[in-house]
mmCIF file of C-alpha atoms in Angstrom:
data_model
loop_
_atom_site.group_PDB
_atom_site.id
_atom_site.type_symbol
_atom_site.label_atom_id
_atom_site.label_comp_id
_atom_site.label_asym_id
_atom_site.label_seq_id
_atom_site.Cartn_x
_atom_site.Cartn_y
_atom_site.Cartn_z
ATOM 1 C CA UNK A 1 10.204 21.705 4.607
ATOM 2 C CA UNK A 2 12.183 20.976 1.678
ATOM 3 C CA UNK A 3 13.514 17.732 -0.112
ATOM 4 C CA UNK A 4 17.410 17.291 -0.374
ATOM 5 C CA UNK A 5 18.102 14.228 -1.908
ATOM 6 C CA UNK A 6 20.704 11.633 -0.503
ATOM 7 C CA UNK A 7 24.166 11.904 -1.583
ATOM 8 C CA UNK A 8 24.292 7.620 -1.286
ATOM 9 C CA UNK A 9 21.849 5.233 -0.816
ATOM 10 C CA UNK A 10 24.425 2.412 0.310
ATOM 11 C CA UNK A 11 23.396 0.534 3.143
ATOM 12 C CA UNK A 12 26.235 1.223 6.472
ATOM 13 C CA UNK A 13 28.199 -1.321 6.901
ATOM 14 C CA UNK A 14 27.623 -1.899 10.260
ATOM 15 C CA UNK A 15 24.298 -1.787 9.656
ATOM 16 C CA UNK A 16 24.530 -4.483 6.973
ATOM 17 C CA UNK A 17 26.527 -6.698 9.487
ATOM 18 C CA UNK A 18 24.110 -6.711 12.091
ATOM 19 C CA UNK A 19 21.213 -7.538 9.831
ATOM 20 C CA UNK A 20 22.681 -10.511 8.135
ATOM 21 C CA UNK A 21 24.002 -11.991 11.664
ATOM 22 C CA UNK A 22 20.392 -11.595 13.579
ATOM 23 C CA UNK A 23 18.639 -12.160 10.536
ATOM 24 C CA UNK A 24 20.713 -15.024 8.539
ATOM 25 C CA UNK A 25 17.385 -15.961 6.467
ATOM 26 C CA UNK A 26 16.547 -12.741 5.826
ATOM 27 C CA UNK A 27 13.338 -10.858 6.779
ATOM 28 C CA UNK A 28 10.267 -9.143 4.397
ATOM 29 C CA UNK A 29 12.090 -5.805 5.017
ATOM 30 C CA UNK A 30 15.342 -7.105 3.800
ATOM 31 C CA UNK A 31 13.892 -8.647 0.779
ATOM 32 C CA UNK A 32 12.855 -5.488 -0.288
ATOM 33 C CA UNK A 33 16.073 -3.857 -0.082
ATOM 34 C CA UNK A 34 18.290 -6.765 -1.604
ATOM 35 C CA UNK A 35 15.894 -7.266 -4.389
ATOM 36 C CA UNK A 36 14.414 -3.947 -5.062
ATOM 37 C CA UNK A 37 17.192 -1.846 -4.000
ATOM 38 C CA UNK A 38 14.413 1.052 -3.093
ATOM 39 C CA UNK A 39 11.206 1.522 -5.572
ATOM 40 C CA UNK A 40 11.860 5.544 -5.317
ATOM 41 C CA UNK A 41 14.437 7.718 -5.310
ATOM 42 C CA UNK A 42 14.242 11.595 -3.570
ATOM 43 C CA UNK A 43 13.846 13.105 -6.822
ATOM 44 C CA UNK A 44 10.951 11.411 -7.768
ATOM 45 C CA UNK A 45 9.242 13.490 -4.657
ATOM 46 C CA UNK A 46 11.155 16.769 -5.656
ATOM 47 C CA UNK A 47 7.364 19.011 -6.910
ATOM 48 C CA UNK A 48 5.819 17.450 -3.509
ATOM 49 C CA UNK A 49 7.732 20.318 -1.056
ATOM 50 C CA UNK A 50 8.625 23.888 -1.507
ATOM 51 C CA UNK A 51 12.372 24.315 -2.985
ATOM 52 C CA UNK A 52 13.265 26.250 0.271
ATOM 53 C CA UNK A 53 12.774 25.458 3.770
ATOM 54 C CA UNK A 54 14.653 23.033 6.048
ATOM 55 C CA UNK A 55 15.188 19.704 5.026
ATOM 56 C CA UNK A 56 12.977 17.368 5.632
ATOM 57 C CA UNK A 57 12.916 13.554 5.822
ATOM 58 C CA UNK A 58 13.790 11.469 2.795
ATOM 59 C CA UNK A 59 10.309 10.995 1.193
ATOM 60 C CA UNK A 60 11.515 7.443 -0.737
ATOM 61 C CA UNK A 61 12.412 6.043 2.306
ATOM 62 C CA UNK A 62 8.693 6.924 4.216
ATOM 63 C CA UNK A 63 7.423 5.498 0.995
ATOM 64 C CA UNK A 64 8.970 2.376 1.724
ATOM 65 C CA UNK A 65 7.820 2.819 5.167
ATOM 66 C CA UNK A 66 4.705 2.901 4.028
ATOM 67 C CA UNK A 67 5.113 -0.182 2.133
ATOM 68 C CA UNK A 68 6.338 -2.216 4.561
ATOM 69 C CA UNK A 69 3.554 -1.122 6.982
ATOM 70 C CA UNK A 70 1.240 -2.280 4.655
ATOM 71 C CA UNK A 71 2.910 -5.936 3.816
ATOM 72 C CA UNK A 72 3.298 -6.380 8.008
ATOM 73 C CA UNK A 73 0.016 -4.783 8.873
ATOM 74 C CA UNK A 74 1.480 -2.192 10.819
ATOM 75 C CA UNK A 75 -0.087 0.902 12.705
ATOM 76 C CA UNK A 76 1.687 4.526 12.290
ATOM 77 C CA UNK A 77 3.101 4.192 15.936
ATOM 78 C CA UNK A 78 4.421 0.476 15.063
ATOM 79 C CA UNK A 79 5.995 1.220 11.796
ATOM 80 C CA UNK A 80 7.468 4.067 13.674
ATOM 81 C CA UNK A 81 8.873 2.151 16.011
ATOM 82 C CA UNK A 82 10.177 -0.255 13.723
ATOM 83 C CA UNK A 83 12.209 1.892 11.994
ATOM 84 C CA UNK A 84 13.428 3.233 15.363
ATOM 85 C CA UNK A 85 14.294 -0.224 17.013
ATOM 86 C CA UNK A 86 14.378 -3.055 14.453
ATOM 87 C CA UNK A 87 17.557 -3.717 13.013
ATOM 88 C CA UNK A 88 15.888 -5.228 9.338
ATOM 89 C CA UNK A 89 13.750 -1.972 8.953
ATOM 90 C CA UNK A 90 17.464 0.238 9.242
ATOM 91 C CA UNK A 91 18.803 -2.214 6.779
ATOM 92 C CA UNK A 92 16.047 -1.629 3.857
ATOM 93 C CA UNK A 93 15.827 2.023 4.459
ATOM 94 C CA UNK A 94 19.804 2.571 4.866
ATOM 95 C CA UNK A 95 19.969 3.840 8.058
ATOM 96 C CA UNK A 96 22.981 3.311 10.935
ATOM 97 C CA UNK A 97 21.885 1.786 13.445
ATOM 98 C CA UNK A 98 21.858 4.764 16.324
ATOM 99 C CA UNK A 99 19.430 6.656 13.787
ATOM 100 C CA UNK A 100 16.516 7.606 16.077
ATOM 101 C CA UNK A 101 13.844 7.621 12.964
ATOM 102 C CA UNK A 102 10.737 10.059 13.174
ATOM 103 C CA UNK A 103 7.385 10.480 15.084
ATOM 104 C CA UNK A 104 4.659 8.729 13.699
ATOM 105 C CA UNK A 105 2.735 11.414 12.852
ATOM 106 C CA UNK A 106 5.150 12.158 9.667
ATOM 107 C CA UNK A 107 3.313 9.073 8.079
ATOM 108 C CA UNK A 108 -0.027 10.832 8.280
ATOM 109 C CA UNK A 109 1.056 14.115 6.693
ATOM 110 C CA UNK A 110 3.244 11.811 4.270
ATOM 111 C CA UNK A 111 -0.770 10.077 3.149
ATOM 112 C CA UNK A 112 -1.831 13.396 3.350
ATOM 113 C CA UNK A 113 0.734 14.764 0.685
ATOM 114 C CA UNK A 114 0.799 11.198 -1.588
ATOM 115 C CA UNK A 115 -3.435 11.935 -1.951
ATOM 116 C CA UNK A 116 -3.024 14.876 -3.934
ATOM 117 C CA UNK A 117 -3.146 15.490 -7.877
ATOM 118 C CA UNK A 118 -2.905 11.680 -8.249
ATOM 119 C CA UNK A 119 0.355 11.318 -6.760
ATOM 120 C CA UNK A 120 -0.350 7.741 -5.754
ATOM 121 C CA UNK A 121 -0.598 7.008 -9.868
ATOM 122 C CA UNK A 122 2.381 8.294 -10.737
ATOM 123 C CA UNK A 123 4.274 6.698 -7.933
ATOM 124 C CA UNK A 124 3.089 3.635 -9.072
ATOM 125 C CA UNK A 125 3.882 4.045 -12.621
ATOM 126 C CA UNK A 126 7.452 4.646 -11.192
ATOM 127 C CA UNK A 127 7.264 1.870 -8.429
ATOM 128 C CA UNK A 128 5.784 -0.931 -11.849
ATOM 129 C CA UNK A 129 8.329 0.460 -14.223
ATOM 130 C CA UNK A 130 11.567 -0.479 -11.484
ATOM 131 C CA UNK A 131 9.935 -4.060 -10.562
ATOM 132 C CA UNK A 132 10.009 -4.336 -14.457
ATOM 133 C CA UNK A 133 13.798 -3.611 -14.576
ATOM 134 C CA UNK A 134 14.003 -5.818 -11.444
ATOM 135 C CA UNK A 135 12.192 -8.763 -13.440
ATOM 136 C CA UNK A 136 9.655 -9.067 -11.192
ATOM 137 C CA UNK A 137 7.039 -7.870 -13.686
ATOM 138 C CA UNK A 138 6.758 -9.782 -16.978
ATOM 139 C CA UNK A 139 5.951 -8.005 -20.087
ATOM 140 C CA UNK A 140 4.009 -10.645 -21.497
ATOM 141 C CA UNK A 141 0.726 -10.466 -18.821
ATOM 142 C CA UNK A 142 -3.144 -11.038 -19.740
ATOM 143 C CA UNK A 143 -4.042 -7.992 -17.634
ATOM 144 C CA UNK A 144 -2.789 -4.856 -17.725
ATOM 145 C CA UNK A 145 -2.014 -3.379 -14.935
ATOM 146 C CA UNK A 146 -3.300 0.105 -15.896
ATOM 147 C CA UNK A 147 -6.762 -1.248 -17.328
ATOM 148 C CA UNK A 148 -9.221 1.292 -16.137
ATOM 149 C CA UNK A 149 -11.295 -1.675 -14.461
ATOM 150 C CA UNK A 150 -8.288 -2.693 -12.577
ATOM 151 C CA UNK A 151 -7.175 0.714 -11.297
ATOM 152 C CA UNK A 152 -11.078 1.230 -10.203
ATOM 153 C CA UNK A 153 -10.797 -1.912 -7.848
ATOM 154 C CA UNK A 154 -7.944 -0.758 -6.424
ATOM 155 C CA UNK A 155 -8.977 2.683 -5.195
ATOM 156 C CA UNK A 156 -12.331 0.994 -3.799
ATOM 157 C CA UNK A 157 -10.036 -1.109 -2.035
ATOM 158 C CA UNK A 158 -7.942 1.700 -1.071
ATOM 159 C CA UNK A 159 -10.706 3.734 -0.102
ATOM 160 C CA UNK A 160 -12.771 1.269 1.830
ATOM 161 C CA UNK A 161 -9.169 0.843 4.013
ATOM 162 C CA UNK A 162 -9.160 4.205 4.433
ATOM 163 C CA UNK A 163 -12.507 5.086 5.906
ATOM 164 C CA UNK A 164 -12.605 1.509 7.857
ATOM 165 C CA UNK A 165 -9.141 3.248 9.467
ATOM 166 C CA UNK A 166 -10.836 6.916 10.021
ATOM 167 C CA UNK A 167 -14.114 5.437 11.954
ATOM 168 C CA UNK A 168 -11.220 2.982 13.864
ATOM 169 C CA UNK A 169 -8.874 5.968 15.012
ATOM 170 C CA UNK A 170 -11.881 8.222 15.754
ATOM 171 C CA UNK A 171 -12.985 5.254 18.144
ATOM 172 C CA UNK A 172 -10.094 4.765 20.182
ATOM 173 C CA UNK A 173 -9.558 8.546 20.482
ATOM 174 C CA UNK A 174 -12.530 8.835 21.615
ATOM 175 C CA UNK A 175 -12.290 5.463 24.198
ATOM 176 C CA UNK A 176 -9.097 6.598 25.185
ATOM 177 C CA UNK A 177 -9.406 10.428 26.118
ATOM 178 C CA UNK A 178 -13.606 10.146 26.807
ATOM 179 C CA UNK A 179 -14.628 6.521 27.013
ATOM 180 C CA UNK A 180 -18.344 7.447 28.601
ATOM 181 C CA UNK A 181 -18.988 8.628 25.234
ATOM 182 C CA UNK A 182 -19.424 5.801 23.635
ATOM 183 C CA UNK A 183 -21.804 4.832 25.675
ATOM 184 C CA UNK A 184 -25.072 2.831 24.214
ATOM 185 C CA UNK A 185 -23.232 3.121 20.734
ATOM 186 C CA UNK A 186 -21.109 0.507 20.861
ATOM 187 C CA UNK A 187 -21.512 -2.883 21.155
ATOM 188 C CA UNK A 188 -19.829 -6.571 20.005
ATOM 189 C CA UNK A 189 -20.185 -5.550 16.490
ATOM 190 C CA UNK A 190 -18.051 -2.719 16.321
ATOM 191 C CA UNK A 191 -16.168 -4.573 18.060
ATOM 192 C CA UNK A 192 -15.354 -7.080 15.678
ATOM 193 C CA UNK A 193 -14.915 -4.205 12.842
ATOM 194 C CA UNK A 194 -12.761 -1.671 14.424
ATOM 195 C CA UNK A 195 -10.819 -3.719 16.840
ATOM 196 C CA UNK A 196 -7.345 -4.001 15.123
ATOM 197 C CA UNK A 197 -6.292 -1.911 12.089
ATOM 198 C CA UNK A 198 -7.968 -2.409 8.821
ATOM 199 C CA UNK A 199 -6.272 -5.008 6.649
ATOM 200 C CA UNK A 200 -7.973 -6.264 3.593
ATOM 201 C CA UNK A 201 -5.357 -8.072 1.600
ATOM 202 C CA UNK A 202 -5.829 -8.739 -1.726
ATOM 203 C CA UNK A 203 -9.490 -10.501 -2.008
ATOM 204 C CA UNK A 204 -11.948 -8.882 0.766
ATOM 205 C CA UNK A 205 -15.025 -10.512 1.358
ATOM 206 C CA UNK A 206 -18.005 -7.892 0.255
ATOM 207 C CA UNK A 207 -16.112 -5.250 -0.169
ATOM 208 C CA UNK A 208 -19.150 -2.561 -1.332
ATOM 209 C CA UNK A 209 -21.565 -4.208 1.558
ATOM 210 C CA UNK A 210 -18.297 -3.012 4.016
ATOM 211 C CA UNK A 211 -18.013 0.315 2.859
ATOM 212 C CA UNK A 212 -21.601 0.702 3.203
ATOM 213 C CA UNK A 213 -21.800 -0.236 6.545
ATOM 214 C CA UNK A 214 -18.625 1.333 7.584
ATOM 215 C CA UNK A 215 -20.301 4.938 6.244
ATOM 216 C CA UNK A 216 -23.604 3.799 8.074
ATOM 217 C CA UNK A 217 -21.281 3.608 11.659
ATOM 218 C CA UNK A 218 -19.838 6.917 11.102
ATOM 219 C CA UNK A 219 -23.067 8.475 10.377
ATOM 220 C CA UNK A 220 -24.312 6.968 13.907
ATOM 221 C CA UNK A 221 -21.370 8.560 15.686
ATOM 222 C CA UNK A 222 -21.505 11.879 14.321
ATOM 223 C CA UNK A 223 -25.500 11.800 15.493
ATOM 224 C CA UNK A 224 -24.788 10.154 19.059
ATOM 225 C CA UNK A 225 -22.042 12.593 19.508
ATOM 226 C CA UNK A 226 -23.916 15.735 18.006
ATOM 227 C CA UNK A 227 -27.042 14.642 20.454
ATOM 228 C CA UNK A 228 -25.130 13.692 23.566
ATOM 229 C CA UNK A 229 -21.615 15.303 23.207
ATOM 230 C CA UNK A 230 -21.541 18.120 20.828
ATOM 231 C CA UNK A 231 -18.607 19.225 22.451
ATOM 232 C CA UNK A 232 -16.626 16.686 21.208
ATOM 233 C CA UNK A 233 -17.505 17.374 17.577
ATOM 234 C CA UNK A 234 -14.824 20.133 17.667
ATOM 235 C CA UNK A 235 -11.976 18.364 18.084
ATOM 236 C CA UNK A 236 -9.334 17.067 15.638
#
């Protein structure tokens, strides 16, 4: 798959119409495009795919995907969906409104691609230097926001999201397609962990003593399943 940037990044007029009429106050998703006007352009994605190939989805506009899934605390399948039904998610990503969007699993390989080389950095440096130009960030701070200290907290935070998320979807995988294997594994507690999709927000509560336990559950399931389903250990 290849990248081929957009020749305009105009929202459709239609489009714009029908946002502003259902949405007269404007919605999270609109904010971003009316203030921001998109934190990433195609080119900024152009060494992440092969120069050949068919073309593939804009990679800006899953960033902003992305983003918005994270501000609304959406899963893949819901941001997905979003895109293909809501009216304010067309509007930020410039999209008419018959557009039928993309399966969720394009979010996952888009992760998959943004957690390479230190991808995420750089996008970031791009994403900070536009809300500059924007005025959204002030020059005159008393943190910077590339301090090593600050960049550290961020991918704990990151990473404790992620592997809270892994241990989740292995869970309902595995409750969905073979339920009885859970079996005398899980109880209230996991429960309370794994039930909805991990959202941290800015100040977690205890974030190291979460990370620990969250490895500590995922060594338990690979042992339950190893000892009573080992079958299972093959799959995806």
């Amino acid at each position: 798959m290849s990248v081929r940037p957009r020749p305009g990044s105009a929202v459709p007029e239609l489009t714009a119409r029908m946002a502003r009429s259902s949405n007269p106050g404007g919605t999270t998703a609109m904010w971003v495009r009316d203030r921001l006007d998109g934190l990433w352009r195609d080119e900024d994605f152009a060494d992440w795919y092969p120069r050949d190939g068919r073309p593939g989805l804009s990679p800006a506009q899953l960033a902003t995907v992305s983003v918005l899934q994270f501000l609304l605390g959406l899963s893949d399948r819901d941001a997905a969906e979003s895109v293909r039904c809501r009216i304010d998610f067309k509007y930020a990503l410039g999209l008419e409104l018959d557009d039928p969007g993309f399966h969720h699993s394009v979010l996952t390989d888009f992760r998959d691609r943004l957690l390479r080389d230190g991808r995420a950095d750089r996008l970031l440096d791009i994403a900070l230097a536009r809300l500059k130009e924007a005025g959204l960030v002030r020059e005159r701070t008393a943190q910077r926001t590339d301090s090593t200290h600050v960049l550290a907290t961020v991918r704990d935070l990151t990473r404790l999201e992620l592997v809270t998320e892994a241990v989740r979807a292995a869970l309902e995988d595995l409750a969905r397609t073979t339920g009885h294997a859970l079996d005398g594994l899980v109880g209230e507690d996991w429960g309370r962990r794994y039930g909805r999709p991990a959202r941290l927000g800015k100040n977690p509560t205890r974030p190291k003593t979460r990370i620990n336990t969250t490895g500590e559950d995922a060594r338990r399931l690979l042992e339950h399943l190893s000892r009573n389903h080992p079958s299972l250990l093959g799959r995806p």
